[in-house]
CSV table of C-alpha atoms and ligand atoms in Angstrom, one decimal:
chain,number,residue,atom,x,y,z
A,82,MET,CA,-22.1,5.0,-22.0
A,83,PRO,CA,-20.6,1.4,-21.5
A,84,THR,CA,-20.3,-0.3,-24.6
A,85,ALA,CA,-22.2,-3.1,-25.9
A,86,ASN,CA,-20.5,-6.4,-23.7
A,87,PHE,CA,-19.8,-4.4,-21.0
A,88,ARG,CA,-19.2,-7.1,-17.9
A,89,PRO,CA,-19.4,-5.0,-14.4
A,90,LEU,CA,-16.5,-5.9,-12.2
A,91,ASP,CA,-17.3,-8.8,-9.4
A,92,VAL,CA,-15.0,-7.2,-6.9
A,93,GLU,CA,-15.6,-10.0,-4.7
A,94,ALA,CA,-14.3,-12.5,-6.4
A,95,ILE,CA,-11.7,-9.7,-7.4
A,96,ARG,CA,-10.4,-9.3,-3.6
A,97,LYS,CA,-9.6,-13.1,-3.3
A,98,ASP,CA,-7.0,-12.9,-5.5
A,99,PHE,CA,-5.4,-10.3,-3.7
A,100,PRO,CA,-3.8,-12.3,-0.3
A,101,ILE,CA,-3.5,-9.0,1.3
A,102,PHE,CA,-7.3,-8.2,2.0
A,103,ALA,CA,-7.6,-12.3,3.7
A,104,SER,CA,-6.7,-10.6,7.0
A,105,THR,CA,-9.5,-9.4,9.1
A,106,PRO,CA,-10.5,-6.8,9.5
A,107,PRO,CA,-9.3,-6.5,5.7
A,108,LEU,CA,-7.3,-3.2,5.0
A,109,ALA,CA,-8.3,-0.6,3.4
A,110,PHE,CA,-6.5,0.2,1.0
A,111,LEU,CA,-6.5,3.5,-0.3
A,112,ASP,CA,-3.5,4.2,-1.5
A,113,SER,CA,-3.2,2.7,-5.4
A,114,ALA,CA,-2.1,5.7,-6.9
A,115,SER,CA,1.4,5.4,-4.9
A,116,SER,CA,1.8,1.5,-5.9
A,117,THR,CA,-1.1,-1.0,-6.1
A,118,GLN,CA,-1.5,-4.4,-4.9
A,119,THR,CA,-0.4,-7.8,-6.7
A,120,PRO,CA,-3.0,-10.4,-7.8
A,121,HIS,CA,-1.7,-14.1,-7.0
A,122,PRO,CA,-1.8,-14.6,-10.9
A,123,VAL,CA,1.3,-12.3,-11.3
A,124,VAL,CA,2.9,-13.8,-7.8
A,125,GLU,CA,2.7,-17.2,-9.2
A,126,ALA,CA,4.0,-16.3,-12.8
A,127,MET,CA,6.8,-14.7,-11.4
A,128,ASP,CA,7.7,-17.9,-9.2
A,129,ARG,CA,6.8,-20.0,-12.3
A,130,TYR,CA,9.8,-18.2,-13.9
A,131,TYR,CA,12.0,-18.3,-10.6
A,132,ASP,CA,11.4,-22.3,-10.4
A,133,THR,CA,11.4,-23.5,-13.3
A,134,TYR,CA,13.0,-21.8,-16.3
A,135,ARG,CA,15.0,-19.1,-14.7
A,136,SER,CA,17.8,-17.6,-16.9
A,137,ASN,CA,19.4,-15.1,-19.4
A,138,ILE,CA,17.2,-13.4,-21.9
A,139,HIS,CA,18.2,-13.2,-25.8
A,140,ARG,CA,21.4,-15.3,-25.4
A,141,GLY,CA,21.7,-19.3,-24.0
A,142,ILE,CA,20.9,-21.4,-26.7
A,143,TYR,CA,19.4,-24.0,-24.0
A,144,ARG,CA,16.0,-24.7,-23.9
A,145,ILE,CA,15.1,-22.9,-20.4
A,146,SER,CA,16.5,-19.6,-21.6
A,147,GLU,CA,14.5,-19.8,-24.7
A,148,GLU,CA,11.5,-20.1,-22.4
A,149,ALA,CA,12.6,-17.0,-20.6
A,150,THR,CA,13.1,-15.1,-24.3
A,151,GLU,CA,9.6,-16.1,-25.2
A,152,GLN,CA,7.8,-15.1,-22.3
A,153,TYR,CA,9.6,-11.7,-21.9
A,154,GLU,CA,9.1,-11.2,-25.3
A,155,ARG,CA,5.0,-12.2,-24.9
A,156,ALA,CA,5.0,-9.8,-22.6
A,157,ARG,CA,6.1,-6.8,-24.7
A,158,GLN,CA,3.0,-8.0,-27.5
A,159,LYS,CA,1.0,-8.0,-24.5
A,160,VAL,CA,1.9,-4.3,-23.5
A,161,ALA,CA,2.0,-3.0,-27.3
A,162,LYS,CA,-1.8,-4.8,-27.8
A,163,LEU,CA,-3.0,-3.1,-24.4
A,164,ILE,CA,-1.8,0.6,-25.2
A,165,ASN,CA,-3.0,-0.5,-29.2
A,166,ALA,CA,0.9,-0.4,-30.6
A,167,GLN,CA,1.1,-1.0,-34.2
A,168,ARG,CA,4.6,-3.0,-33.8
A,169,SER,CA,5.8,-4.3,-30.3
A,170,ARG,CA,9.6,-3.1,-31.1
A,171,GLN,CA,7.6,0.2,-29.9
A,172,ILE,CA,7.5,-0.8,-26.6
A,173,ILE,CA,10.6,-0.5,-24.5
A,174,PHE,CA,10.8,-1.9,-21.2
A,175,THR,CA,12.4,0.3,-18.0
A,176,ARG,CA,12.4,0.2,-14.6
A,177,ASN,CA,9.5,3.0,-14.3
A,178,THR,CA,7.6,6.1,-15.7
A,179,THR,CA,10.5,7.9,-14.3
A,180,GLU,CA,12.7,6.2,-16.2
A,181,SER,CA,10.9,6.0,-19.3
A,182,ILE,CA,10.7,10.2,-19.0
A,183,ASN,CA,14.3,10.8,-18.3
A,184,LEU,CA,15.0,8.1,-21.5
A,185,VAL,CA,13.7,10.4,-23.6
A,186,ALA,CA,14.6,13.8,-21.8
A,187,TYR,CA,18.2,12.5,-22.9
A,188,SER,CA,18.1,10.5,-25.7
A,189,TRP,CA,15.3,12.3,-27.8
A,190,GLY,CA,16.1,15.9,-26.4
A,191,SER,CA,19.7,15.7,-26.4
A,192,ALA,CA,19.7,15.2,-30.1
A,193,ASN,CA,16.6,17.6,-30.8
A,194,ILE,CA,16.5,20.5,-28.3
A,195,ARG,CA,18.8,23.6,-28.1
A,196,GLU,CA,19.7,27.0,-27.0
A,197,GLY,CA,16.3,28.8,-27.3
A,198,ASP,CA,14.1,26.5,-27.8
A,199,GLU,CA,10.8,25.8,-25.3
A,200,ILE,CA,9.4,23.0,-23.9
A,201,VAL,CA,5.9,23.1,-22.6
A,202,LEU,CA,4.7,21.2,-19.2
A,203,THR,CA,1.5,21.7,-16.9
A,204,VAL,CA,1.3,22.9,-13.2
A,205,LEU,CA,0.3,19.3,-12.8
A,206,GLU,CA,2.7,17.4,-13.0
A,207,HIS,CA,4.7,14.5,-10.6
A,208,HIS,CA,8.6,15.8,-10.2
A,209,SER,CA,9.4,13.1,-12.5
A,210,ASN,CA,7.6,14.4,-15.6
A,211,LEU,CA,9.4,18.0,-14.8
A,212,VAL,CA,13.0,17.9,-13.4
A,213,PRO,CA,14.3,15.5,-16.3
A,214,TRP,CA,13.1,18.3,-18.6
A,215,GLN,CA,15.1,21.0,-15.9
A,216,LEU,CA,18.0,19.2,-16.0
A,217,LEU,CA,17.1,19.4,-20.0
A,218,ALA,CA,16.9,23.1,-20.0
A,219,GLN,CA,20.0,23.7,-17.9
A,220,ARG,CA,21.9,21.4,-20.3
A,221,THR,CA,21.0,22.9,-23.5
A,222,GLY,CA,20.0,26.5,-22.7
A,223,ALA,CA,16.1,25.5,-23.3
A,224,THR,CA,13.3,27.5,-21.4
A,225,LEU,CA,10.3,25.4,-19.7
A,226,ARG,CA,7.0,26.8,-19.9
A,227,PHE,CA,3.5,26.0,-18.2
A,228,LEU,CA,0.0,25.4,-18.7
A,229,GLU,CA,-1.7,26.6,-15.8
A,230,MET,CA,-4.7,25.2,-14.6
A,231,THR,CA,-8.3,26.8,-13.9
A,232,ASP,CA,-9.5,27.6,-10.3
A,233,GLU,CA,-11.5,23.9,-10.7
A,234,GLY,CA,-8.2,22.3,-11.3
A,235,LEU,CA,-8.8,21.6,-14.9
A,236,LEU,CA,-6.1,23.1,-17.5
A,237,ASP,CA,-6.5,26.0,-19.0
A,238,PHE,CA,-6.7,25.1,-22.6
A,239,THR,CA,-7.4,28.7,-23.6
A,240,GLN,CA,-3.7,29.3,-23.1
A,241,LEU,CA,-2.3,26.5,-25.1
A,242,ARG,CA,-2.0,28.4,-28.5
A,243,ASP,CA,-0.1,31.5,-26.8
A,244,LEU,CA,2.1,28.8,-25.2
A,245,LEU,CA,2.9,27.3,-28.4
A,246,THR,CA,5.6,29.1,-30.5
A,247,GLU,CA,7.7,28.0,-33.3
A,248,LYS,CA,10.0,27.8,-30.8
A,249,THR,CA,8.3,25.2,-29.2
A,250,LYS,CA,9.6,21.9,-29.8
A,251,LEU,CA,7.9,19.8,-26.9
A,252,VAL,CA,5.1,19.4,-24.6
A,253,ALA,CA,5.3,17.4,-22.0
A,254,LEU,CA,2.2,16.5,-19.8
A,255,THR,CA,0.1,14.3,-17.8
A,256,HIS,CA,-2.8,12.1,-18.6
A,257,VAL,CA,-4.2,12.2,-15.3
A,258,SER,CA,-3.0,14.3,-12.7
A,259,ASN,CA,-2.3,12.4,-9.5
A,260,VAL,CA,-3.3,14.8,-7.2
A,261,LEU,CA,-6.2,16.1,-8.3
A,262,GLY,CA,-7.5,13.3,-10.6
A,263,THR,CA,-7.8,15.6,-13.2
A,264,ILE,CA,-7.8,13.9,-16.9
A,265,THR,CA,-6.4,16.2,-19.3
A,266,PRO,CA,-8.0,16.9,-22.9
A,267,LEU,CA,-4.6,15.0,-24.3
A,268,GLN,CA,-6.2,14.5,-27.7
A,269,SER,CA,-6.6,18.3,-28.2
A,270,ILE,CA,-3.8,19.3,-26.8
A,271,ILE,CA,-2.0,16.7,-28.7
A,272,GLU,CA,-3.7,17.7,-32.2
A,273,THR,CA,-2.8,21.6,-31.1
A,274,ALA,CA,1.0,20.8,-30.4
A,275,HIS,CA,1.2,19.1,-33.5
A,276,ALA,CA,0.2,21.7,-35.8
A,277,ALA,CA,2.7,23.6,-33.3
A,278,GLY,CA,5.4,21.4,-34.9
A,279,ALA,CA,6.3,20.4,-31.3
A,280,LYS,CA,6.3,16.5,-29.9
A,281,VAL,CA,4.1,15.0,-27.2
A,282,VAL,CA,5.3,13.3,-24.4
A,283,VAL,CA,3.0,12.0,-21.9
A,284,ASP,CA,3.0,10.6,-18.9
A,285,ALA,CA,0.4,7.8,-18.6
A,286,ALA,CA,1.6,6.6,-14.8
A,287,GLN,CA,-2.2,7.0,-13.6
A,288,SER,CA,-3.9,6.4,-16.8
A,289,VAL,CA,-3.0,3.6,-19.0
A,290,PRO,CA,-4.5,1.0,-15.2
A,291,HIS,CA,-7.4,2.6,-15.2
A,292,PHE,CA,-8.7,3.2,-18.4
A,293,ARG,CA,-8.2,2.0,-21.6
A,294,VAL,CA,-5.6,4.3,-23.6
A,295,ASP,CA,-4.8,4.0,-27.6
A,296,VAL,CA,-1.6,5.6,-28.5
A,297,GLN,CA,-2.7,5.1,-31.8
A,298,GLN,CA,-5.8,7.2,-31.8
A,299,LEU,CA,-3.8,9.6,-29.2
A,300,ASP,CA,-1.5,10.1,-32.1
A,301,CYS,CA,0.9,10.8,-28.8
A,302,ASP,CA,4.6,10.6,-29.5
A,303,PHE,CA,5.9,8.9,-26.6
A,304,LEU,CA,3.8,7.7,-24.1
A,305,ALA,CA,5.1,6.1,-20.6
A,306,PHE,CA,3.7,4.6,-17.6
A,307,SER,CA,4.5,1.9,-15.1
A,308,GLY,CA,4.7,-1.7,-14.1
A,309,HIS,CA,4.1,-1.5,-10.3
A,310,LYS,CA,0.6,0.8,-10.2
A,311,MET,CA,-1.1,-1.7,-12.6
A,312,CYS,CA,-1.2,-4.8,-10.3
A,313,GLY,CA,2.1,-5.6,-11.9
A,314,PRO,CA,5.4,-5.9,-9.7
A,315,THR,CA,8.3,-3.2,-9.0
A,316,GLY,CA,11.5,-2.7,-11.4
A,317,VAL,CA,10.0,-2.5,-15.2
A,318,GLY,CA,8.0,0.2,-16.4
A,319,VAL,CA,7.1,1.1,-20.2
A,320,LEU,CA,8.4,3.8,-23.1
A,321,TYR,CA,5.7,3.6,-26.2
A,322,GLY,CA,7.4,6.1,-29.0
A,323,LYS,CA,6.3,6.2,-32.3
A,324,LEU,CA,9.0,3.8,-34.3
A,325,GLU,CA,10.4,6.6,-36.6
A,326,LEU,CA,11.3,9.1,-33.5
A,327,LEU,CA,12.4,5.7,-31.4
A,328,GLN,CA,15.1,4.5,-34.3
A,329,GLU,CA,16.3,8.1,-35.2
A,330,MET,CA,17.5,8.3,-31.2
A,331,PRO,CA,20.7,7.7,-29.7
A,332,PRO,CA,21.3,5.3,-27.5
A,333,PHE,CA,20.1,6.1,-23.8
A,334,LEU,CA,22.2,3.6,-21.9
A,335,GLY,CA,25.7,1.7,-23.4
A,336,GLY,CA,26.9,-1.6,-22.4
A,337,GLY,CA,25.7,-5.2,-23.2
A,338,SER,CA,22.8,-6.0,-25.2
A,339,MET,CA,22.1,-3.0,-27.0
A,340,ILE,CA,25.3,-3.5,-29.5
A,341,ARG,CA,25.3,-4.9,-33.4
A,342,ALA,CA,29.3,-4.9,-33.0
A,343,VAL,CA,32.0,-3.2,-31.0
A,344,GLU,CA,35.4,-2.1,-31.8
A,345,ARG,CA,37.6,-0.9,-29.3
A,346,ASP,CA,36.5,2.9,-30.2
A,347,VAL,CA,33.2,2.5,-31.7
A,348,SER,CA,30.0,0.6,-31.8
A,349,THR,CA,27.0,0.1,-34.1
A,350,TYR,CA,23.9,-0.7,-32.0
A,351,ALA,CA,21.3,-3.1,-32.1
A,352,ASP,CA,17.9,-2.6,-33.5
A,353,LEU,CA,14.9,-1.6,-31.3
A,354,PRO,CA,13.6,-1.9,-29.0
A,355,ALA,CA,17.4,-4.2,-27.8
A,356,LYS,CA,19.0,-0.4,-28.6
A,357,PHE,CA,17.4,0.8,-25.0
A,358,GLU,CA,17.4,-2.4,-23.1
A,359,ALA,CA,21.2,-2.3,-22.4
A,360,GLY,CA,22.8,-5.2,-19.7
A,361,THR,CA,20.0,-7.8,-18.0
A,362,PRO,CA,17.1,-6.7,-18.5
A,363,SER,CA,13.7,-6.9,-15.0
A,364,ILE,CA,13.1,-10.9,-16.5
A,365,ALA,CA,10.8,-12.0,-13.7
A,366,GLU,CA,9.2,-8.8,-13.7
A,367,ALA,CA,8.1,-8.0,-17.1
A,368,ILE,CA,6.7,-11.6,-17.2
A,369,GLY,CA,4.9,-10.8,-14.1
A,370,LEU,CA,3.5,-7.3,-15.9
A,371,GLY,CA,2.4,-9.0,-18.9
A,372,HIS,CA,0.3,-11.1,-16.8
A,373,ALA,CA,-0.9,-8.1,-14.7
A,374,VAL,CA,-2.0,-6.8,-18.4
A,375,ASP,CA,-4.3,-10.4,-18.8
A,376,TYR,CA,-5.4,-10.1,-15.4
A,377,LEU,CA,-7.2,-6.5,-15.7
A,378,THR,CA,-7.7,-6.8,-19.8
A,379,HIS,CA,-9.9,-10.0,-18.3
A,380,ALA,CA,-11.6,-7.6,-15.6
A,381,GLY,CA,-11.9,-5.2,-18.5
A,382,LEU,CA,-10.7,-1.4,-17.9
A,383,GLU,CA,-14.0,0.0,-19.0
A,384,ALA,CA,-15.6,-1.9,-16.2
A,385,ILE,CA,-12.0,-0.9,-14.0
A,386,HIS,CA,-13.6,2.7,-15.3
A,387,VAL,CA,-16.7,2.4,-13.9
A,388,HIS,CA,-16.1,1.0,-10.7
A,389,GLU,CA,-13.9,3.7,-9.8
A,390,GLN,CA,-16.5,6.8,-11.2
A,391,GLU,CA,-18.9,5.0,-8.7
A,392,LEU,CA,-16.9,5.2,-5.8
A,393,LEU,CA,-15.7,8.6,-6.5
A,394,LYS,CA,-18.9,10.0,-6.6
A,395,TYR,CA,-19.8,7.8,-3.5
A,396,ALA,CA,-17.0,9.3,-1.9
A,397,HIS,CA,-17.1,13.1,-2.5
A,398,LEU,CA,-20.8,12.7,-1.5
A,399,ARG,CA,-19.9,11.4,2.0
A,400,LEU,CA,-16.6,13.5,2.5
A,401,GLN,CA,-18.6,16.6,1.8
A,402,ASP,CA,-20.7,15.9,5.1
A,403,ILE,CA,-16.9,16.1,7.3
A,404,GLU,CA,-16.7,19.1,9.0
A,405,GLY,CA,-14.0,21.4,7.8
A,406,ILE,CA,-13.0,19.1,4.9
A,407,THR,CA,-11.6,20.9,1.7
A,408,LEU,CA,-11.9,18.9,-1.5
A,409,TYR,CA,-9.1,19.6,-4.1
A,410,GLY,CA,-9.5,19.4,-7.7
A,411,PRO,CA,-12.9,19.1,-10.3
A,412,ALA,CA,-15.6,17.2,-9.7
A,413,PRO,CA,-15.8,13.6,-10.5
A,414,HIS,CA,-17.1,13.4,-13.7
A,415,GLN,CA,-13.5,15.5,-14.9
A,416,LYS,CA,-11.7,13.4,-12.9
A,417,ALA,CA,-9.9,9.6,-12.1
A,418,GLY,CA,-10.7,7.6,-8.6
A,419,VAL,CA,-8.0,9.8,-6.9
A,420,ILE,CA,-9.2,12.2,-4.0
A,421,ALA,CA,-6.9,15.2,-2.6
A,422,PHE,CA,-8.0,17.0,0.8
A,423,ASN,CA,-7.6,18.4,4.1
A,424,ILE,CA,-9.1,19.0,7.4
A,425,ALA,CA,-8.9,21.9,9.0
A,426,GLY,CA,-6.6,22.2,11.9
A,427,ILE,CA,-5.5,18.5,11.1
A,428,HIS,CA,-2.2,18.0,9.7
A,429,PRO,CA,-2.3,15.3,6.5
A,430,HIS,CA,0.5,13.0,8.2
A,431,ASP,CA,-1.7,13.2,11.1
A,432,ILE,CA,-4.5,12.5,9.6
A,433,ALA,CA,-2.7,9.7,7.5
A,434,GLY,CA,-1.2,8.2,11.1
A,435,ILE,CA,-4.6,7.9,12.9
A,436,LEU,CA,-6.6,6.2,9.6
A,437,ASP,CA,-3.1,3.8,9.8
A,438,THR,CA,-4.3,2.5,13.7
A,439,GLN,CA,-7.7,1.7,11.7
A,440,GLY,CA,-6.5,-0.3,9.1
A,441,VAL,CA,-7.0,2.2,6.4
A,442,ALA,CA,-4.1,3.5,4.2
A,443,ILE,CA,-4.1,6.7,2.1
A,444,ARG,CA,-0.9,8.9,1.1
A,445,ALA,CA,0.1,12.4,3.1
A,446,GLY,CA,2.8,14.9,1.5
A,447,HIS,CA,2.8,16.9,-1.4
A,448,HIS,CA,2.9,13.7,-3.6
A,449,CYS,CA,5.8,14.7,-5.5
A,450,ALA,CA,3.9,17.3,-7.4
A,451,GLN,CA,5.5,20.6,-5.3
A,452,PRO,CA,4.6,23.5,-7.7
A,453,LEU,CA,1.0,22.2,-8.2
A,454,MET,CA,1.0,22.2,-3.7
A,455,HIS,CA,2.4,26.1,-4.2
A,456,LYS,CA,-0.3,27.2,-6.7
A,457,LEU,CA,-3.3,25.2,-4.4
A,458,GLY,CA,-0.8,27.6,-1.7
A,459,VAL,CA,-1.3,23.7,0.4
A,460,ILE,CA,2.4,22.3,1.9
A,461,ALA,CA,0.5,18.6,1.7
A,462,THR,CA,-2.8,17.3,1.2
A,463,ALA,CA,-3.8,14.1,2.1
A,464,ARG,CA,-5.0,11.8,-0.6
A,465,ALA,CA,-7.0,8.9,-0.8
A,466,SER,CA,-6.6,7.0,-4.5
A,467,PHE,CA,-9.1,4.1,-5.6
A,468,TYR,CA,-8.7,0.7,-7.7
A,469,LEU,CA,-10.7,-2.5,-8.7
A,470,TYR,CA,-10.8,-4.1,-5.3
A,471,ASN,CA,-11.7,-1.0,-3.6
A,472,THR,CA,-15.3,-1.1,-2.0
A,473,THR,CA,-18.0,1.5,-0.4
A,474,GLU,CA,-17.0,-0.2,2.5
A,475,ASP,CA,-13.2,1.3,2.1
A,476,VAL,CA,-15.1,4.4,1.8
A,477,GLU,CA,-17.0,4.3,5.0
A,478,ARG,CA,-14.1,3.3,6.9
A,479,LEU,CA,-12.2,6.4,5.4
A,480,CYS,CA,-15.2,8.4,6.8
A,481,ASP,CA,-15.3,6.7,9.8
A,482,GLY,CA,-11.3,7.0,10.5
A,483,LEU,CA,-11.4,10.9,9.6
A,484,ARG,CA,-14.2,11.8,12.4
A,485,LYS,CA,-12.4,9.5,14.4
A,486,ALA,CA,-9.3,11.9,13.8
A,487,GLN,CA,-11.4,14.6,14.8
A,488,THR,CA,-11.9,14.2,17.5
A,489,LEU,CA,-9.1,12.6,18.9
A,490,MET,CA,-7.2,15.7,17.9
A,491,THR,CA,-9.4,18.1,19.2
A,492,ARG,CA,-8.9,16.3,22.7
A,493,THR,CA,-4.9,16.4,22.4
A,494,LYS,CA,-5.3,20.2,21.3
A,495,GLY,CA,-3.3,22.5,23.9
A,496,HIS,CA,-0.8,19.7,24.5
A,497,GLU,CA,1.1,19.3,21.4
A,498,LYS,CA,4.6,20.2,20.6
A,499,PRO,CA,4.8,22.2,17.1
A,500,ARG,CA,5.7,19.9,14.8
A,501,ARG,CA,7.7,20.1,11.1
A,502,ASN,CA,6.5,19.9,8.2
A,503,ARG,CA,7.7,16.2,6.9
B,899,7TS,N1,4.0,10.1,-13.1
B,899,7TS,C1,2.5,10.2,-12.4
B,899,7TS,C2,1.6,11.0,-13.0
B,899,7TS,C3,2.7,9.6,-10.7
B,899,7TS,O1,1.5,9.6,-10.4
B,899,7TS,C4,4.1,8.8,-10.8
B,899,7TS,C5,4.3,8.2,-9.5
B,899,7TS,C6,5.0,9.1,-11.8
B,899,7TS,C7,4.9,10.0,-12.4
B,899,7TS,C8,6.5,8.7,-11.2
B,899,7TS,O2,6.2,6.9,-11.2
B,899,7TS,P1,7.7,5.8,-10.9
B,899,7TS,O3,6.7,4.7,-10.9
B,899,7TS,O4,8.2,6.4,-11.5
B,899,7TS,O5,7.5,6.4,-9.2
B,899,7TS,N2,3.3,8.8,-8.2
B,899,7TS,C9,2.9,8.4,-6.9
B,899,7TS,C10,2.0,8.9,-6.5
B,899,7TS,O6,1.4,9.8,-7.1
B,899,7TS,N3,2.0,8.5,-4.8
B,899,7TS,O7,3.5,7.8,-5.2
B,899,7TS,C11,3.9,8.0,-6.7
């Protein structure tokens, strides 16, 4: 149910902010779950930094460096406000979701996880929220346990209480699956995990860009996401953490900017957030991310979510008409704007390749979620994903392209060489 001051998206106006859609015929970009397009105001903000006040931050006693510092810190405040963090020093700028999760695994993990402890993950996880925990488990002798999913692609919440024991120190899970679009019932999982004495890390790479996420309401301990999946530039990501946890954690990377005082043999460390931002950060990118937050906030995260839900329902209906198609994941109302599918007799890479010739960009492969692929019993799928700039016409072009792929592949059957899986 939309809130009182709800304003639907003006998709036509939004598309004008993205120069990439100016070509004819326009690109049907259906791969925003990988990385989104960038609106002009974000590029402009970064250009302004490079053209008028480019300098390093937190050190220069001259005007342009002070300006750069102010803009960088303003971006941190915007990100804090976006996810309703209490204080902006709870926002650590990293390179991406992957680095944010690795930071927690190395810093919090090394200080808190011991042999015999258990870390609970889910079968939906992107490799970014799996491999860092495997490495931690190998370093410490901890064990990984997994929450499975139902045949509908929903997490099997009934198993959770059995999985959580006094040995469980951490639950790390995605908010939205990048393959199935499944929205996980975070609030109840976090409450249950906390009741069992475990901390919770949320991989919000596919949620923060698409709907309102409130870290205080969720009460998660850590939350990670990437700028490039939310209309921001590549090279900047975010780690949010509870203040007392971040304060207790040892540094992740050592070097300049993260110290208070350095002796030959020992150092003391800077306060948050500098303690976790060693070296010169991605200054232009953080400033760009701040402007991406402005852009999304101005469009309205609620409106973005409603728009994606409409596209998702429309796409489900239209795709179901395609012969031999298998759609993976739960019903549209239980998921975000991602649709994974396969078409009988056509490799997903061939589907993506043929769609590309029609100006339609989708992703094909294992989507960095191989355990989930194994669970689904496939090696790969095709995947279309939506964002604020997509239209029903993009969905039509996807469906037309898929029918073309079927015709082409039926014609070439019998002439093809066996292909390797990429
Ligand atoms: N977690 C989830 C849920 C993701 O979808 C991704 C990237 C990551 C973590 C890693 O993000 P990064 O910015 O650190 O790379 N997902 C995808 C995808 O679905 N296709 O390409 C990248």
